[in-house]
Coordinates of C-alpha atoms in Angstrom, one line a residue:
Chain A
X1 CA 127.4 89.5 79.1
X2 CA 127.6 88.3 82.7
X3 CA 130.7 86.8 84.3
X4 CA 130.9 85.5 87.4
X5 CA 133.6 83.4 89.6
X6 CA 133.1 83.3 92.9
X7 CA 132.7 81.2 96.2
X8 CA 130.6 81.1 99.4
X9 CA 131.0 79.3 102.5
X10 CA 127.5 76.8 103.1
X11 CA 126.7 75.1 106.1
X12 CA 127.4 72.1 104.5
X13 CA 129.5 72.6 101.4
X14 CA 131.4 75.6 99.8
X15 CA 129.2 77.3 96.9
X16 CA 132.0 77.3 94.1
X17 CA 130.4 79.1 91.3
X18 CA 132.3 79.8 87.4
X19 CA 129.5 80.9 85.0
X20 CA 129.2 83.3 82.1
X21 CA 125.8 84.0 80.2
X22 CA 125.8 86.1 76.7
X23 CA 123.2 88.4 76.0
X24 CA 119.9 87.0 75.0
X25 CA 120.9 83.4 76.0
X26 CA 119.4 81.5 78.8
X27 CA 121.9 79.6 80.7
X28 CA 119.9 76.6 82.3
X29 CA 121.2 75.8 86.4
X30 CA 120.4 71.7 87.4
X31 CA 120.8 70.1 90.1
X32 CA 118.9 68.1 93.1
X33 CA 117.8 70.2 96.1
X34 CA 120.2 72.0 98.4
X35 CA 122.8 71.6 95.5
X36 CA 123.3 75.5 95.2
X37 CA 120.8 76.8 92.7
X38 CA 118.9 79.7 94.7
X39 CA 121.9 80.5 96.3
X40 CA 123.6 81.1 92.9
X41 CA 120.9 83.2 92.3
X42 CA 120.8 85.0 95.7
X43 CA 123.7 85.7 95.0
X44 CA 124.3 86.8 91.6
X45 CA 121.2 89.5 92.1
X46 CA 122.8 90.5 95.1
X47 CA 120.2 89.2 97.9
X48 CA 123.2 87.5 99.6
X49 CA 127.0 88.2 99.5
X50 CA 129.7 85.9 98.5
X51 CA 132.6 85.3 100.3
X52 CA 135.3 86.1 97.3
X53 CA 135.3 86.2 93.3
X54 CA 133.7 88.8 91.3
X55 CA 130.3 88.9 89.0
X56 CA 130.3 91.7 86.6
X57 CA 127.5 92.1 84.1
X58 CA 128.7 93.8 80.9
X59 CA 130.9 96.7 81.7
X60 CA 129.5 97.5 85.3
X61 CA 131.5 95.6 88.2
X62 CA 128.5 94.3 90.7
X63 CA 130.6 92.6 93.0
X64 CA 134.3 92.2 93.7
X65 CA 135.7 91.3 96.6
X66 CA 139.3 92.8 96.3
X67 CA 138.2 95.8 95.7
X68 CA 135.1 95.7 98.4
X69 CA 132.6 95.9 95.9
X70 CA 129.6 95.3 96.4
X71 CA 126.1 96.8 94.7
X72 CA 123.3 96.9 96.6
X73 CA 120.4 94.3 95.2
X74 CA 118.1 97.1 94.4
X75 CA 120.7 98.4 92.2
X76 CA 121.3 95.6 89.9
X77 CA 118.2 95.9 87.8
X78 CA 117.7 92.4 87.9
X79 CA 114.4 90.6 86.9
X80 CA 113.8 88.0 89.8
X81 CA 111.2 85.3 89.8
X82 CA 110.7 83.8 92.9
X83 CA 110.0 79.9 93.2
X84 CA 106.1 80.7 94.6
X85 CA 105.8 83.8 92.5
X86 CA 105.7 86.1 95.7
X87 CA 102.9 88.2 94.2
X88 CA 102.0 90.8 96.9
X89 CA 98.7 89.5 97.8
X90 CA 97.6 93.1 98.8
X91 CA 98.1 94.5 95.5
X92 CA 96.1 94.2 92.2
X93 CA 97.7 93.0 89.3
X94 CA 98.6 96.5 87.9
X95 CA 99.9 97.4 91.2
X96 CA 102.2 94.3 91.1
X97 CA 103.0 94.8 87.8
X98 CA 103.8 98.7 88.1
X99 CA 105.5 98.3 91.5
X100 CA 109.1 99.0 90.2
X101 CA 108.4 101.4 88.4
X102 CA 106.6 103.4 91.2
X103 CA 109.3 103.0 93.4
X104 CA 111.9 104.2 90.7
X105 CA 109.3 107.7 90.9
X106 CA 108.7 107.7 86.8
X107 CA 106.2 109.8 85.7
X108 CA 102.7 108.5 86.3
X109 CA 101.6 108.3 82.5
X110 CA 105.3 106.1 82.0
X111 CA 104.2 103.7 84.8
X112 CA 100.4 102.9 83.7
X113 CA 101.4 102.3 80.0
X114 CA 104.5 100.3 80.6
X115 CA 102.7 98.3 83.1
X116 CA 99.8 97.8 80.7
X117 CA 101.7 96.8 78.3
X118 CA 103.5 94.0 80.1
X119 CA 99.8 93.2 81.3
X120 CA 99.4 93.0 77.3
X121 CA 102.2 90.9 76.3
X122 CA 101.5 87.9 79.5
X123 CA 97.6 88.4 78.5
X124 CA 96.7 90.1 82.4
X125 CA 95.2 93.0 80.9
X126 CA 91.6 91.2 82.0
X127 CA 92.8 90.4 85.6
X128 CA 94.3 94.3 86.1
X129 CA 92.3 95.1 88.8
X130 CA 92.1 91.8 90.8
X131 CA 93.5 91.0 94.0
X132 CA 96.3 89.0 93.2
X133 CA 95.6 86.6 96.3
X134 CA 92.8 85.7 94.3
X135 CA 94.5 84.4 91.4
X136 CA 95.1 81.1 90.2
X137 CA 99.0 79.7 90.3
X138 CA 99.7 80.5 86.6
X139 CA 98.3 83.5 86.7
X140 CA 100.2 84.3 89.8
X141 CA 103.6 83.2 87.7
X142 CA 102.7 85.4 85.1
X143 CA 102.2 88.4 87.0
X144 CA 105.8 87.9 88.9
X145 CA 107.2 87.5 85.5
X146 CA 105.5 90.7 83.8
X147 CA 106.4 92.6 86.8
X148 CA 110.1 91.5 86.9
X149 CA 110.2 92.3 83.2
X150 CA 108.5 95.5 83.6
X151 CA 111.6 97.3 85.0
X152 CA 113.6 96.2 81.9
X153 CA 115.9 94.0 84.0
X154 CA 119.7 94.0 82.8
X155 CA 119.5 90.1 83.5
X156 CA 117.1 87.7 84.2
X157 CA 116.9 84.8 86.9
X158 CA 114.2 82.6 87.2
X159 CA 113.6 79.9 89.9
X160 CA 111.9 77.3 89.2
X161 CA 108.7 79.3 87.1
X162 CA 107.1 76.1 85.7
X163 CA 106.1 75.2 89.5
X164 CA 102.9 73.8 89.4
X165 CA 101.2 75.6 86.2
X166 CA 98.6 74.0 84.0
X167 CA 99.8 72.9 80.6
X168 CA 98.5 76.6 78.9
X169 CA 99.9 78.8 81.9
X170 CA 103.4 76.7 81.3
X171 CA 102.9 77.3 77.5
X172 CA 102.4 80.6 77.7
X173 CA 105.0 81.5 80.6
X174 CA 107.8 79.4 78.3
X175 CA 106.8 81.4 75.3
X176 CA 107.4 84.9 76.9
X177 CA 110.8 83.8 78.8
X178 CA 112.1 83.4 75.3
X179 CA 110.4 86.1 73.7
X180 CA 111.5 88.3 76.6
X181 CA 115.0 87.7 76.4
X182 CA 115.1 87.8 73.2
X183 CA 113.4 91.1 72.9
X184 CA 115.2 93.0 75.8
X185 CA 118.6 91.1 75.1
X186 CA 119.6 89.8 78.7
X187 CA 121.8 86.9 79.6
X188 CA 119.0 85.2 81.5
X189 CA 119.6 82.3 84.1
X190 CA 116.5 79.1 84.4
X191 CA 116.5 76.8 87.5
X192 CA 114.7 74.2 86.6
X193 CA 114.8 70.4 87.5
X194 CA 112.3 69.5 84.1
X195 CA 114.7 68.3 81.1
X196 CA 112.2 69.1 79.0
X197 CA 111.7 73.1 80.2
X198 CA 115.9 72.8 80.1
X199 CA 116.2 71.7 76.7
X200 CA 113.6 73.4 74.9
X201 CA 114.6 77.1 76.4
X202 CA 118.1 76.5 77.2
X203 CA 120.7 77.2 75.2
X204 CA 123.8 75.7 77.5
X205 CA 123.0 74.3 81.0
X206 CA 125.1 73.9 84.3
X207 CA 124.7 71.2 86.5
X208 CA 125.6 72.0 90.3
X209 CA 126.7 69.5 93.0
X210 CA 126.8 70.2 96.4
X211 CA 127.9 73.7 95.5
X212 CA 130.4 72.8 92.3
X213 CA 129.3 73.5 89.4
X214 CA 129.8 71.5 86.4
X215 CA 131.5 73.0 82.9
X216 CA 128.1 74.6 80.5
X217 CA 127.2 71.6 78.5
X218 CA 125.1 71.6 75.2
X219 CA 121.4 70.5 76.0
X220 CA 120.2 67.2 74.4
X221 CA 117.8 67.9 71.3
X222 CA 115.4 65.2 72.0
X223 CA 112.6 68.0 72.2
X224 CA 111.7 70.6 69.6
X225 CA 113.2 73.7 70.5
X226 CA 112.3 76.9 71.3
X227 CA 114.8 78.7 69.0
X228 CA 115.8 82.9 68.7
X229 CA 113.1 84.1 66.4
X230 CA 111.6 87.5 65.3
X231 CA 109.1 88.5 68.3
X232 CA 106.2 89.2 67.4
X233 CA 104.0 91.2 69.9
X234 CA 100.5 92.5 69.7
X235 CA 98.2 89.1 71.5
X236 CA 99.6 86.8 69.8
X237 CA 100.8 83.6 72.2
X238 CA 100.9 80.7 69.5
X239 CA 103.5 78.3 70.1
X240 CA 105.6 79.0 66.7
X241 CA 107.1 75.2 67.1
X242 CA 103.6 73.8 66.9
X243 CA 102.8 75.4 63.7
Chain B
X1 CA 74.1 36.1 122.7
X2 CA 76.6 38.1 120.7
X3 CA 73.3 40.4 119.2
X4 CA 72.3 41.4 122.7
X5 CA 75.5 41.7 124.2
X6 CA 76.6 43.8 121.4
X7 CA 73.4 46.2 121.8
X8 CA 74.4 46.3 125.7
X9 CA 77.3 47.6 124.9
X10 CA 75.9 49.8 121.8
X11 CA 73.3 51.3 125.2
X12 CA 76.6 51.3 127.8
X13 CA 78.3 53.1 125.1
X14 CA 75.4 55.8 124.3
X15 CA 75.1 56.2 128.2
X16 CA 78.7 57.1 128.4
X17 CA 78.4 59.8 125.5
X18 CA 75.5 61.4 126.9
X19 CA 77.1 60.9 130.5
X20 CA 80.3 62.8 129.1
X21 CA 78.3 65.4 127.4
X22 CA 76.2 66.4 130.1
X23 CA 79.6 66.5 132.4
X24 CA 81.3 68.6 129.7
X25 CA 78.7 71.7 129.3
X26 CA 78.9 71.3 133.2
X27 CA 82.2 72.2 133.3
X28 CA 82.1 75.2 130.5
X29 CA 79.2 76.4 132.3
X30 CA 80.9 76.7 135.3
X31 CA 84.0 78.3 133.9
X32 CA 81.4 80.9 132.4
X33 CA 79.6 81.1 135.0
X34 CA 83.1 82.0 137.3
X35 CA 84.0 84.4 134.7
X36 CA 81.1 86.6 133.2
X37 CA 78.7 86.5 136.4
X38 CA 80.6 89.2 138.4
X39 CA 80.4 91.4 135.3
X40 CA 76.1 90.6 135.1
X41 CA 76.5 91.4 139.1
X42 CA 77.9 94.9 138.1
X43 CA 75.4 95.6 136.0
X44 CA 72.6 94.9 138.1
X45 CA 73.9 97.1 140.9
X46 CA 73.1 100.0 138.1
X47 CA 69.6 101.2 136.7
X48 CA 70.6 102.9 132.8
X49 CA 69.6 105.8 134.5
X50 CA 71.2 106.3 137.1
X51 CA 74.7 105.1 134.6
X52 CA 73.0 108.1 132.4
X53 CA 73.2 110.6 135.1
X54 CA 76.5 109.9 136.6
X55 CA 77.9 109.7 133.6
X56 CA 77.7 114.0 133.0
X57 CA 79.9 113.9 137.0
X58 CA 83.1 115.9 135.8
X59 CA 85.2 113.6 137.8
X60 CA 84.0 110.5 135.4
X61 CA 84.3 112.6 132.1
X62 CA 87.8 114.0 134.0
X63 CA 89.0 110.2 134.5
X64 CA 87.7 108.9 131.5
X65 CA 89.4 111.6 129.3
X66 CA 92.7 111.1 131.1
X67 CA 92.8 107.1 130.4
X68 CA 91.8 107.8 126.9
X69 CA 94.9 110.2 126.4
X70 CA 97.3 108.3 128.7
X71 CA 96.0 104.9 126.4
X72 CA 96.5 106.4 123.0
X73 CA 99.8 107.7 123.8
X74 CA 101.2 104.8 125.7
X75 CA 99.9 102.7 122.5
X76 CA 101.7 105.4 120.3
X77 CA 105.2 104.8 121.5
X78 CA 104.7 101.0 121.6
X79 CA 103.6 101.2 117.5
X80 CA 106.0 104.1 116.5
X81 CA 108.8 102.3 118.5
X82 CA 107.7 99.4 119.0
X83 CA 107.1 98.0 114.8
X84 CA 110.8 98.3 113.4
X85 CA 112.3 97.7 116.7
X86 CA 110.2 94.1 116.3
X87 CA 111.0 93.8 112.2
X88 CA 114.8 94.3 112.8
X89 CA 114.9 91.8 115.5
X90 CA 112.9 89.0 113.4
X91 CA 114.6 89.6 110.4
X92 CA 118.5 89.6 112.2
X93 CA 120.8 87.5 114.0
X94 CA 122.9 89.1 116.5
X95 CA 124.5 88.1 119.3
X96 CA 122.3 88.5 122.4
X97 CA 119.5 88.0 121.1
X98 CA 118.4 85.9 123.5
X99 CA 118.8 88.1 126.1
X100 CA 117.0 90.7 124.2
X101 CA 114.0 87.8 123.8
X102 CA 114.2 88.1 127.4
X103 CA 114.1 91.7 128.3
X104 CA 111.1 92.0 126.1
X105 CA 109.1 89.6 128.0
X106 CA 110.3 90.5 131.3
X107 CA 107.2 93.7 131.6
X108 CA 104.8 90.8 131.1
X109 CA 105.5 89.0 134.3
X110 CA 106.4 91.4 136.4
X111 CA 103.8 92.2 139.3
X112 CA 102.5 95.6 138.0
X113 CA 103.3 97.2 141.5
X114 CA 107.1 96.5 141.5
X115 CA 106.9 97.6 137.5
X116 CA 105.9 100.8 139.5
X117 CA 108.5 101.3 142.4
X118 CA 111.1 100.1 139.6
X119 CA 110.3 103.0 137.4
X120 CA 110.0 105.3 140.5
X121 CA 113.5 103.7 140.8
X122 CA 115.0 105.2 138.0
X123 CA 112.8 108.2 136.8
X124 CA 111.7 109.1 140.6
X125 CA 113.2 112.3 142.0
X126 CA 115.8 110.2 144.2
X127 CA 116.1 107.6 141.3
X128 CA 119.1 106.5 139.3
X129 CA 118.5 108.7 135.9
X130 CA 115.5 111.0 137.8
X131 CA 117.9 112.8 140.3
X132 CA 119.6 114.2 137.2
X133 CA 116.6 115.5 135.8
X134 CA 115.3 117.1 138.4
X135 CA 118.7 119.1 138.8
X136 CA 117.4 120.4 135.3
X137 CA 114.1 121.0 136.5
X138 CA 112.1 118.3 135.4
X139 CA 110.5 116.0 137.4
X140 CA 108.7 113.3 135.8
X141 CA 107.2 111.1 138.7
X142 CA 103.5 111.9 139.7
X143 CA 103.0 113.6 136.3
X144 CA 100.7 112.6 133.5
X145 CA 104.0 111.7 131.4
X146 CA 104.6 108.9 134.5
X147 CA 101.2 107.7 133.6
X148 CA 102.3 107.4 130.2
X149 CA 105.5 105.6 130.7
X150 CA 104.0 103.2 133.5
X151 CA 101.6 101.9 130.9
X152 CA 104.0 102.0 128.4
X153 CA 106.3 99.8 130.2
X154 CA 103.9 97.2 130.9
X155 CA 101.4 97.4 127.3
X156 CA 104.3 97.6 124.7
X157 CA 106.2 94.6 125.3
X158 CA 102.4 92.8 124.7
X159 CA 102.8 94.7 121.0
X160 CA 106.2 94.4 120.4
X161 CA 105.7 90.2 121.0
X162 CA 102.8 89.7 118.8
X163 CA 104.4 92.2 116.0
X164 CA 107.6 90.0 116.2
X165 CA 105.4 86.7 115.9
X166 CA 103.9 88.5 112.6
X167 CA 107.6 89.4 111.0
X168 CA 109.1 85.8 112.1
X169 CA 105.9 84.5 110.4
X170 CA 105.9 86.3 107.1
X171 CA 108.1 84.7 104.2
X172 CA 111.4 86.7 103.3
X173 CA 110.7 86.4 99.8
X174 CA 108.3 89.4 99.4
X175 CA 111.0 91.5 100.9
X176 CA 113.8 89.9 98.6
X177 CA 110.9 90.4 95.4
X178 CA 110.9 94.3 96.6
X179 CA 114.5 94.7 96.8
X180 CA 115.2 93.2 93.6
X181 CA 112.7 95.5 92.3
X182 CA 114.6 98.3 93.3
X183 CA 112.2 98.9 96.8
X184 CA 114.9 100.7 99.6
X185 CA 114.7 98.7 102.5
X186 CA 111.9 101.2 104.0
X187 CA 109.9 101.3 100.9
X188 CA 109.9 97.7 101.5
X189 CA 109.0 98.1 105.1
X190 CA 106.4 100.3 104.6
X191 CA 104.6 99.0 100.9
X192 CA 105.1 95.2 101.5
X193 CA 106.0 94.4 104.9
X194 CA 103.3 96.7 107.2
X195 CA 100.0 96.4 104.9
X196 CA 100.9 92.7 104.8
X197 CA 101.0 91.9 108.6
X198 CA 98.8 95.0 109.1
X199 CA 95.8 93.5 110.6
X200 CA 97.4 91.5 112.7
X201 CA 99.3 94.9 113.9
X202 CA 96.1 96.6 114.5
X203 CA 95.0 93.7 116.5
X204 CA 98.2 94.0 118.5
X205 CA 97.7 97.5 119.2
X206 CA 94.2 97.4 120.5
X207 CA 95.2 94.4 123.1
X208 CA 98.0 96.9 124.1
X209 CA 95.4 99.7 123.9
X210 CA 93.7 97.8 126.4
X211 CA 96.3 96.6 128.7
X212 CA 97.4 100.4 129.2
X213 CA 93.6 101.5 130.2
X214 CA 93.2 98.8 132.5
X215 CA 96.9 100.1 134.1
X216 CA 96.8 100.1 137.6
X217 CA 99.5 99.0 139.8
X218 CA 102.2 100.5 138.1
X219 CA 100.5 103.4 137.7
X220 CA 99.6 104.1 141.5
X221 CA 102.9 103.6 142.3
X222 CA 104.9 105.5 140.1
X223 CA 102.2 108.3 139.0
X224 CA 100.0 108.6 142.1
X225 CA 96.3 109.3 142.4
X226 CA 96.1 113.1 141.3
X227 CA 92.2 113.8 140.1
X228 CA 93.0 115.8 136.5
X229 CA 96.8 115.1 136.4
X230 CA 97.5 110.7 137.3
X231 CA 93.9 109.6 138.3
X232 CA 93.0 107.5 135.2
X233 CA 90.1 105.4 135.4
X234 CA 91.1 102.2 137.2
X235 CA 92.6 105.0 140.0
X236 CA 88.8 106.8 140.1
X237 CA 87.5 103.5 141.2
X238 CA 89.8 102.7 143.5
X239 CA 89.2 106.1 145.1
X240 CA 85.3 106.2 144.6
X241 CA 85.3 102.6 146.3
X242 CA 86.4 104.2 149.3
X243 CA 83.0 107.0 149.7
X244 CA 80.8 107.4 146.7
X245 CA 80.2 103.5 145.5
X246 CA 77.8 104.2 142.9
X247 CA 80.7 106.2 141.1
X248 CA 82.8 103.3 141.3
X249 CA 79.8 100.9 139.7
X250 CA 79.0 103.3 136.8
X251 CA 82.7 104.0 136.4
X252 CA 83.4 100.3 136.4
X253 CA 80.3 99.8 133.7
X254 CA 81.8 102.3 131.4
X255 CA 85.1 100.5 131.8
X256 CA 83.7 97.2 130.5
X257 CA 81.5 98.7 127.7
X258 CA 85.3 99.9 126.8
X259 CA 86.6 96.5 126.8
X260 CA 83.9 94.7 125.4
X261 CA 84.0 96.9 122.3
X262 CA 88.0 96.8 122.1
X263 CA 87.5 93.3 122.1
X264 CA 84.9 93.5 119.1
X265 CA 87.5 95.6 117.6
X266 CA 90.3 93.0 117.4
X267 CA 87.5 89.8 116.2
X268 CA 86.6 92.1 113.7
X269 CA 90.1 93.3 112.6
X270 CA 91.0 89.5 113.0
X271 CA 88.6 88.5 111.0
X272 CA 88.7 90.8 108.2
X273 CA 92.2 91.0 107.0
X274 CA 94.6 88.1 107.5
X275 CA 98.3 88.5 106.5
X276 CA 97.3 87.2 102.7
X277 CA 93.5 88.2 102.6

């Protein structure tokens, strides 16, 4: 479960943030540019500071300002997943994908077959050893989301990751945020400004304006959703709404 | 007629092309001309034999051994120092950074002679912070480490401004993916940040590389002329000029052959590995 209350003075606005995100469900952010939304994220996974309030993510404290804490972002385990992907364009695939783990020095037999099989699951184990500044935009997506997932991230934030992917990248990308979450039960936060990415994942959005954010709302159910199922690994990417 | 008027002006218009072409290689052949005939001139002064011969003098292998040390270690403390000196200043905001901006540049337009008496100023056995030193027996000034630092002075800040264009130009977000990955800020430094703006770093560091071999003014002033200990290349020419001319030519020859293939060095570099190649 993550909680989180907390404020941060904007050039323009104050960020007043009050959000809370159970295990396994995907809290969806909206809101027009500038509103907030990567901020909120900055600085829930600890890239930037707010000014007071508190986020704690099940028992562990990750920020308080009363009693000056404040972990470091490399210390929150989160899964991040930058608005352009930022795929090192130096490394391969594997190297992407694997480059938590290295860092965190796990045995080198841990690191190739936890990597491969996040390569499995987001269907990269053909691209492993390409240049990932050769890739194509949804395959770029995919590897920043196997890669953040990879380190078995305590929560999950995602930033706009339907930016500019063909219809079977977005398929395939939307089909693994819910599996994933599902699977390694995280609360998991979705910027997104597409309705239809918000209601078919989300399970209760927030809508932010000029830094305040709204009370969590039920989505619409105009689209079919994409609702908690048994995950079922091993290739398999079929839409299960679709059959 | 408007047809024959039209093709006047159709010819009038031609003419003026051709007119503005023939002007324009004019002009870039004269700019070549002023810059690359002097080096031809140099050349011709030489036979390959006689650049051969002179080339096994002691005082050419001597001078040309010194620069190359002097260079490499001048180029060493502008990279070693010089790189997360530039990433911390792109990637902060403190207050007088301006200032700081400033300083850096300041090596870059200062004549190379007063670069010289300043350092003499400081590090000399009269100066500020030298008088001190030599009290403790050391005495930097007319030493091989002066020829170091007088290079130093004025090649790093041309490294430490290009490696700061390079961090200012690379987008935060790989550094913020690292960190949230768990990457220490150095892991970050040193697996995202240097092998993406590496080329451009290497490039930076040749053109220092270069600026430090071609070190004169600073270096006569503040390390003296001492054949074996200060007397780097540029220095053996200006001395040869004064008796032994041909010296001086094959000296300068091997001093161009230098630059030109420093200067193949950074296309090639530049060319090979951009930031995102």
């Amino acid at each position: 479960m993550l909680e989180a209350a907390f404020t941060r003075e904007l050039r323009d606005y104050t960020l007043a943030v009050e959000l809370s995100a159970r295990a396994g469900e995907i809290i969806v952010l909206m809101g027009e540019n500038g509103s907030g939304k990567t901020t909120t994220l900055h600085c829930l996974s600890g890239l930037l500071s707010p000014d007071q309030g508190f986020i704690r993510l099940g028992e562990r404290m990750l920020f308080h300002s009363g009693t000056r804490t404040n972990v470091p972002a490399e210390e929150r385990q989160v899964g991040y997943v930058f608005q352009n992907a930022a795929v090192f364009p130096h490394m391969t695939v594997q190297e992407n994908v694997a480059f938590g783990l290295r860092i965190r020095g796990l045995p080198r037999d841990t690191v190739q077959d936890r990597a491969a099989e996040w390569m499995d699951i987001l269907e990269l184990r053909d691209l492993e050893a390409v240049r990932a500044s050769k890739l194509s935009g949804g395959q770029k997506q995919r590897v920043a989301l196997a890669r953040a997932l990879a380190i078995e991230p305590r929560m999950l934030m995602l930033d706009e990751p339907f930016n500019g992917l063909d219809s079977a990248s977005h398929e395939i990308v939307q089909l693994h945020i819910r599996e994933s979450v599902y699977r390694l039960r995280i609360p998991c936060l979705l910027v997104t400004h597409r309705w239809v990415d918000a209601s078919m994942l989300g399970d209760r959005v927030y809508s932010l304006r000029q830094g305040r954010i709204s009370q969590p709302g039920p989505l619409p159910n105009s689209f079919p959703k994409f609702h908690a199922y048994e995950p079922r690994y091993g290739g398999q990417t079929s839409i299960p709404w679709k059959q | 007629m408007p047809g024959t008027t039209g093709c006047i002006a159709g010819l009038r218009r031609r003419g003026a092309i051709r007119l503005a072409a023939v002007a324009g290689i004019t002009l870039v052949g004269a700019v070549c001309f002023f810059l690359f005939a002097p080096i031809i001139a140099l050349f011709l002064r030489s036979t390959p034999g006689d650049f051969l011969s002179a080339l096994h003098d002691p005082r050419v292998t001597q001078a040309l051994v010194l620069s190359l040390e002097t260079a490499i270690a001048s180029t060493a403390f502008a990279v070693v120092l010089g790189t997360p000196a530039a990433y911390l200043h792109s990637r902060s905001r403190y207050p007088g950074r301006q200032l700081v901006e400033v300083i850096i540049d300041l090596p870059l337009i200062l004549p190379p002679a007063v670069a010289g008496v300043a350092l003499l100023m400081l590090w000399g056995r009269m100066g500020i912070l030298g008088r001190y030193l030599h009290l403790a027996g050391i005495d930097i000034a007319f030493t091989t480490l002066a020829v170091v630092i007088a290079q130093a002075f004025v090649s790093s800040p041309l490294y430490i401004r290009q490696a700061k264009e390079l961090f200012a130009s690379l987008d935060p977000v790989y550094e913020q993916t690292a960190q949230t990955l768990g990457a220490s800020p150095s892991t970050t430094f040193f697996r995202v940040v240097v092998p993406m703006t590496g080329a451009g770093l290497v490039s930076a560091s040749i053109m220092a590389f270069a600026r430090a071999l071609g070190e004169f003014g600073a270096t006569l002033m503040f390390a003296g002329n001492l054949p074996g200990v200060t007397q780097t290349m540029p220095l053996a020419i200006y001395s040869a000029m004064q008796g032994d001319f041909e010296m001086a030519i094959t000296l300068s020859i091997l001093l161009v052959i230098i630059s030109f293939a420093i200067m193949a060095l950074v296309r090639y570099t530049a060319k090979t590995g951009g930031p995102h190649a």
